[in-house]
Structure formats: C-alpha cells, structure tokens
PDB file of C-alpha atoms in Angstrom:
ATOM      1  CA  UNK A   1     132.539  68.603  54.552  1.00 92.00           C
ATOM      2  CA  UNK A   2     131.065  70.356  57.722  1.00 95.00           C
ATOM      3  CA  UNK A   3     127.647  71.288  57.671  1.00 97.00           C
ATOM      4  CA  UNK A   4     125.496  73.511  60.100  1.00 98.00           C
ATOM      5  CA  UNK A   5     121.926  73.885  60.395  1.00 98.00           C
ATOM      6  CA  UNK A   6     119.851  76.185  62.462  1.00 98.00           C
ATOM      7  CA  UNK A   7     116.622  75.377  63.940  1.00 97.00           C
ATOM      8  CA  UNK A   8     113.617  76.835  66.004  1.00 96.00           C
ATOM      9  CA  UNK A   9     110.825  78.708  66.459  1.00 95.00           C
ATOM     10  CA  UNK A  10     110.105  81.191  63.565  1.00 94.00           C
ATOM     11  CA  UNK A  11     108.345  83.613  66.069  1.00 97.00           C
ATOM     12  CA  UNK A  12     108.382  84.713  69.593  1.00 98.00           C
ATOM     13  CA  UNK A  13     106.324  86.934  71.555  1.00 97.00           C
ATOM     14  CA  UNK A  14     107.984  90.191  73.125  1.00 97.00           C
ATOM     15  CA  UNK A  15     109.445  89.476  76.449  1.00 97.00           C
ATOM     16  CA  UNK A  16     109.856  85.701  76.053  1.00 98.00           C
ATOM     17  CA  UNK A  17     113.068  83.908  75.472  1.00 98.00           C
ATOM     18  CA  UNK A  18     114.302  82.921  71.750  1.00 97.00           C
ATOM     19  CA  UNK A  19     116.180  79.559  71.660  1.00 98.00           C
ATOM     20  CA  UNK A  20     117.804  78.367  68.809  1.00 98.00           C
ATOM     21  CA  UNK A  21     119.757  75.171  67.921  1.00 98.00           C
ATOM     22  CA  UNK A  22     122.863  74.723  65.749  1.00 98.00           C
ATOM     23  CA  UNK A  23     123.102  71.170  64.677  1.00 98.00           C
ATOM     24  CA  UNK A  24     126.298  70.319  62.980  1.00 98.00           C
ATOM     25  CA  UNK A  25     127.409  67.302  60.711  1.00 97.00           C
ATOM     26  CA  UNK A  26     130.744  66.415  59.003  1.00 95.00           C
ATOM     27  CA  UNK A  27     133.086  67.270  62.246  1.00 94.00           C
ATOM     28  CA  UNK A  28     132.663  67.479  65.825  1.00 95.00           C
ATOM     29  CA  UNK A  29     132.305  70.521  67.890  1.00 95.00           C
ATOM     30  CA  UNK A  30     135.002  69.628  70.144  1.00 95.00           C
ATOM     31  CA  UNK A  31     137.696  69.286  67.453  1.00 91.00           C
ATOM     32  CA  UNK A  32     140.472  71.830  68.598  1.00 89.00           C
ATOM     33  CA  UNK A  33     140.560  74.850  67.506  1.00 90.00           C
ATOM     34  CA  UNK A  34     137.490  76.126  66.393  1.00 95.00           C
ATOM     35  CA  UNK A  35     134.594  78.860  67.693  1.00 96.00           C
ATOM     36  CA  UNK A  36     131.012  78.096  66.927  1.00 97.00           C
ATOM     37  CA  UNK A  37     129.304  81.526  66.341  1.00 97.00           C
ATOM     38  CA  UNK A  38     125.877  83.021  66.435  1.00 98.00           C
ATOM     39  CA  UNK A  39     125.452  85.982  64.240  1.00 97.00           C
ATOM     40  CA  UNK A  40     122.361  87.903  63.223  1.00 97.00           C
ATOM     41  CA  UNK A  41     121.147  90.191  60.466  1.00 97.00           C
ATOM     42  CA  UNK A  42     118.141  92.380  61.221  1.00 97.00           C
ATOM     43  CA  UNK A  43     116.156  93.827  58.349  1.00 97.00           C
ATOM     44  CA  UNK A  44     117.956  96.164  56.502  1.00 96.00           C
ATOM     45  CA  UNK A  45     121.035  96.002  58.502  1.00 96.00           C
ATOM     46  CA  UNK A  46     124.534  94.290  58.514  1.00 94.00           C
ATOM     47  CA  UNK A  47     125.748  91.217  60.235  1.00 95.00           C
ATOM     48  CA  UNK A  48     125.908  91.218  63.832  1.00 96.00           C
ATOM     49  CA  UNK A  49     128.064  88.773  65.774  1.00 97.00           C
ATOM     50  CA  UNK A  50     126.163  87.660  68.918  1.00 97.00           C
ATOM     51  CA  UNK A  51     128.605  85.195  70.717  1.00 97.00           C
ATOM     52  CA  UNK A  52     130.531  82.239  70.553  1.00 97.00           C
ATOM     53  CA  UNK A  53     131.215  78.954  72.060  1.00 98.00           C
ATOM     54  CA  UNK A  54     134.348  77.144  71.726  1.00 97.00           C
ATOM     55  CA  UNK A  55     135.751  73.763  71.210  1.00 94.00           C
ATOM     56  CA  UNK A  56     136.816  73.459  74.974  1.00 94.00           C
ATOM     57  CA  UNK A  57     133.219  74.837  76.058  1.00 95.00           C
ATOM     58  CA  UNK A  58     134.366  78.616  76.589  1.00 97.00           C
ATOM     59  CA  UNK A  59     132.220  81.094  75.792  1.00 98.00           C
ATOM     60  CA  UNK A  60     132.279  84.773  74.364  1.00 97.00           C
ATOM     61  CA  UNK A  61     129.476  87.184  74.232  1.00 97.00           C
ATOM     62  CA  UNK A  62     129.147  90.731  72.461  1.00 97.00           C
ATOM     63  CA  UNK A  63     129.032  93.416  75.272  1.00 96.00           C
ATOM     64  CA  UNK A  64     125.595  95.088  74.549  1.00 96.00           C
ATOM     65  CA  UNK A  65     123.689  91.543  74.471  1.00 97.00           C
ATOM     66  CA  UNK A  66     125.822  89.562  77.335  1.00 96.00           C
ATOM     67  CA  UNK A  67     123.057  90.308  80.009  1.00 97.00           C
ATOM     68  CA  UNK A  68     120.318  88.476  77.714  1.00 97.00           C
ATOM     69  CA  UNK A  69     122.681  85.849  75.692  1.00 98.00           C
ATOM     70  CA  UNK A  70     123.470  82.380  76.883  1.00 98.00           C
ATOM     71  CA  UNK A  71     125.101  80.134  74.519  1.00 98.00           C
ATOM     72  CA  UNK A  72     125.603  76.181  75.290  1.00 98.00           C
ATOM     73  CA  UNK A  73     126.459  72.793  73.981  1.00 97.00           C
ATOM     74  CA  UNK A  74     125.344  69.479  74.029  1.00 97.00           C
ATOM     75  CA  UNK A  75     128.328  67.219  72.917  1.00 96.00           C
ATOM     76  CA  UNK A  76     126.408  63.886  72.663  1.00 97.00           C
ATOM     77  CA  UNK A  77     124.191  65.716  70.138  1.00 97.00           C
ATOM     78  CA  UNK A  78     126.818  67.453  68.455  1.00 97.00           C
ATOM     79  CA  UNK A  79     124.904  71.088  68.839  1.00 98.00           C
ATOM     80  CA  UNK A  80     125.111  73.844  70.415  1.00 98.00           C
ATOM     81  CA  UNK A  81     122.066  76.454  71.363  1.00 98.00           C
ATOM     82  CA  UNK A  82     121.633  80.081  71.677  1.00 98.00           C
ATOM     83  CA  UNK A  83     118.986  81.835  73.955  1.00 98.00           C
ATOM     84  CA  UNK A  84     118.297  85.135  74.030  1.00 98.00           C
ATOM     85  CA  UNK A  85     115.938  86.559  76.784  1.00 98.00           C
ATOM     86  CA  UNK A  86     113.667  89.586  77.032  1.00 98.00           C
ATOM     87  CA  UNK A  87     113.244  89.746  73.191  1.00 98.00           C
ATOM     88  CA  UNK A  88     111.677  92.644  71.719  1.00 98.00           C
ATOM     89  CA  UNK A  89     110.819  93.377  67.781  1.00 97.00           C
ATOM     90  CA  UNK A  90     114.501  94.697  67.411  1.00 97.00           C
ATOM     91  CA  UNK A  91     115.682  91.327  67.883  1.00 98.00           C
ATOM     92  CA  UNK A  92     113.758  90.393  64.601  1.00 98.00           C
ATOM     93  CA  UNK A  93     116.585  89.007  62.264  1.00 98.00           C
ATOM     94  CA  UNK A  94     117.728  86.219  60.254  1.00 98.00           C
ATOM     95  CA  UNK A  95     119.808  84.060  62.642  1.00 98.00           C
ATOM     96  CA  UNK A  96     122.805  82.345  61.437  1.00 97.00           C
ATOM     97  CA  UNK A  97     125.473  80.014  63.017  1.00 97.00           C
ATOM     98  CA  UNK A  98     128.714  79.644  61.889  1.00 97.00           C
ATOM     99  CA  UNK A  99     132.401  78.350  62.349  1.00 96.00           C
ATOM    100  CA  UNK A 100     135.501  80.006  62.550  1.00 95.00           C
ATOM    101  CA  UNK A 101     139.166  79.220  63.307  1.00 94.00           C
ATOM    102  CA  UNK A 102     139.634  82.019  65.631  1.00 92.00           C
ATOM    103  CA  UNK A 103     137.386  84.455  67.951  1.00 94.00           C
ATOM    104  CA  UNK A 104     135.705  87.187  65.159  1.00 91.00           C
ATOM    105  CA  UNK A 105     133.543  89.575  66.500  1.00 90.00           C
ATOM    106  CA  UNK A 106     133.276  91.781  63.070  1.00 83.00           C
ATOM    107  CA  UNK A 107     130.541  89.404  61.811  1.00 78.00           C
ATOM    108  CA  UNK A 108     132.150  89.597  58.467  1.00 86.00           C
ATOM    109  CA  UNK A 109     131.299  86.741  56.190  1.00 84.00           C
ATOM    110  CA  UNK A 110     135.091  86.264  55.338  1.00 87.00           C
ATOM    111  CA  UNK A 111     135.650  85.777  59.116  1.00 90.00           C
ATOM    112  CA  UNK A 112     134.045  82.178  58.871  1.00 93.00           C
ATOM    113  CA  UNK A 113     134.755  78.982  57.451  1.00 91.00           C
ATOM    114  CA  UNK A 114     131.195  77.454  57.330  1.00 95.00           C
ATOM    115  CA  UNK A 115     127.604  78.915  57.972  1.00 96.00           C
ATOM    116  CA  UNK A 116     124.375  77.566  58.209  1.00 97.00           C
ATOM    117  CA  UNK A 117     121.404  78.790  55.878  1.00 97.00           C
ATOM    118  CA  UNK A 118     120.001  81.103  58.449  1.00 97.00           C
ATOM    119  CA  UNK A 119     116.897  80.882  60.287  1.00 98.00           C
ATOM    120  CA  UNK A 120     114.069  83.910  60.149  1.00 98.00           C
ATOM    121  CA  UNK A 121     112.785  84.796  63.504  1.00 98.00           C
ATOM    122  CA  UNK A 122     110.101  87.420  63.925  1.00 98.00           C
ATOM    123  CA  UNK A 123     109.426  89.191  67.463  1.00 98.00           C
ATOM    124  CA  UNK A 124     105.846  90.119  67.313  1.00 96.00           C
ATOM    125  CA  UNK A 125     102.609  89.558  69.516  1.00 94.00           C
TER     126      UNK A 125
END
C-alpha cells in the first residue's frame, strides 16, 4: 500500500519561499509510469493542481504558478519536494501530495490514486 506524507512549516511569511516535502512509502517514486503531484485547496475554494514530477524526473507546472514553482525529488530518500517562492496570503491553503497514473491537471479527487493527509500552510506576517 502506497502512503504519502507531507511535511514542512505551517507558517510562512509573505515574500518568503514555501518548502514542503512529500515522503513516499510502500512504493518507489521511480517506478514507471506514475506522476507525483502537488495539489492545494485554499479556504473555501476547490482543489488546485500545482504541478507534478514523473517517475523519470520530468516536471509539469500549472501555467499561472510556473514562474514561482519548483518541484524536485531525492530518489535516495524516496521523496519529492515543492518550493513556491514569493508567497502571499493568497497562497494560504491545505497542501496535498498525490500520485496519479496519468498527467491530470484538473485537481479532481478521482484522478489521483493515493493522497497524503494534507498539511495546512498559512502565509502571514
């Protein structure tokens, strides 16, 4: 059973960089052909797909966030990371990592096989 677990600071100051790690157990992030995604849900809003990294290391980003987003991985630790720069209070959300079998940018729950439990990140001074 694949399990994903997000970790990172719960509070980030405006203009700083948000950094989160998704640690995967029960399966390797290099196993073909999966996509490892970051998705967020701002308060009172729907799910928003942010980006993904594939089992081979290719990355895909939401166009509106591309200039501020970087997704990378550490295969030795079997985890992948999200960095979101120049954050504002509008980046306050619950951040999830999830696995999918295809590139899915819709952010609908059914598109992803496995989810982390989510981590609340608040951007505030």
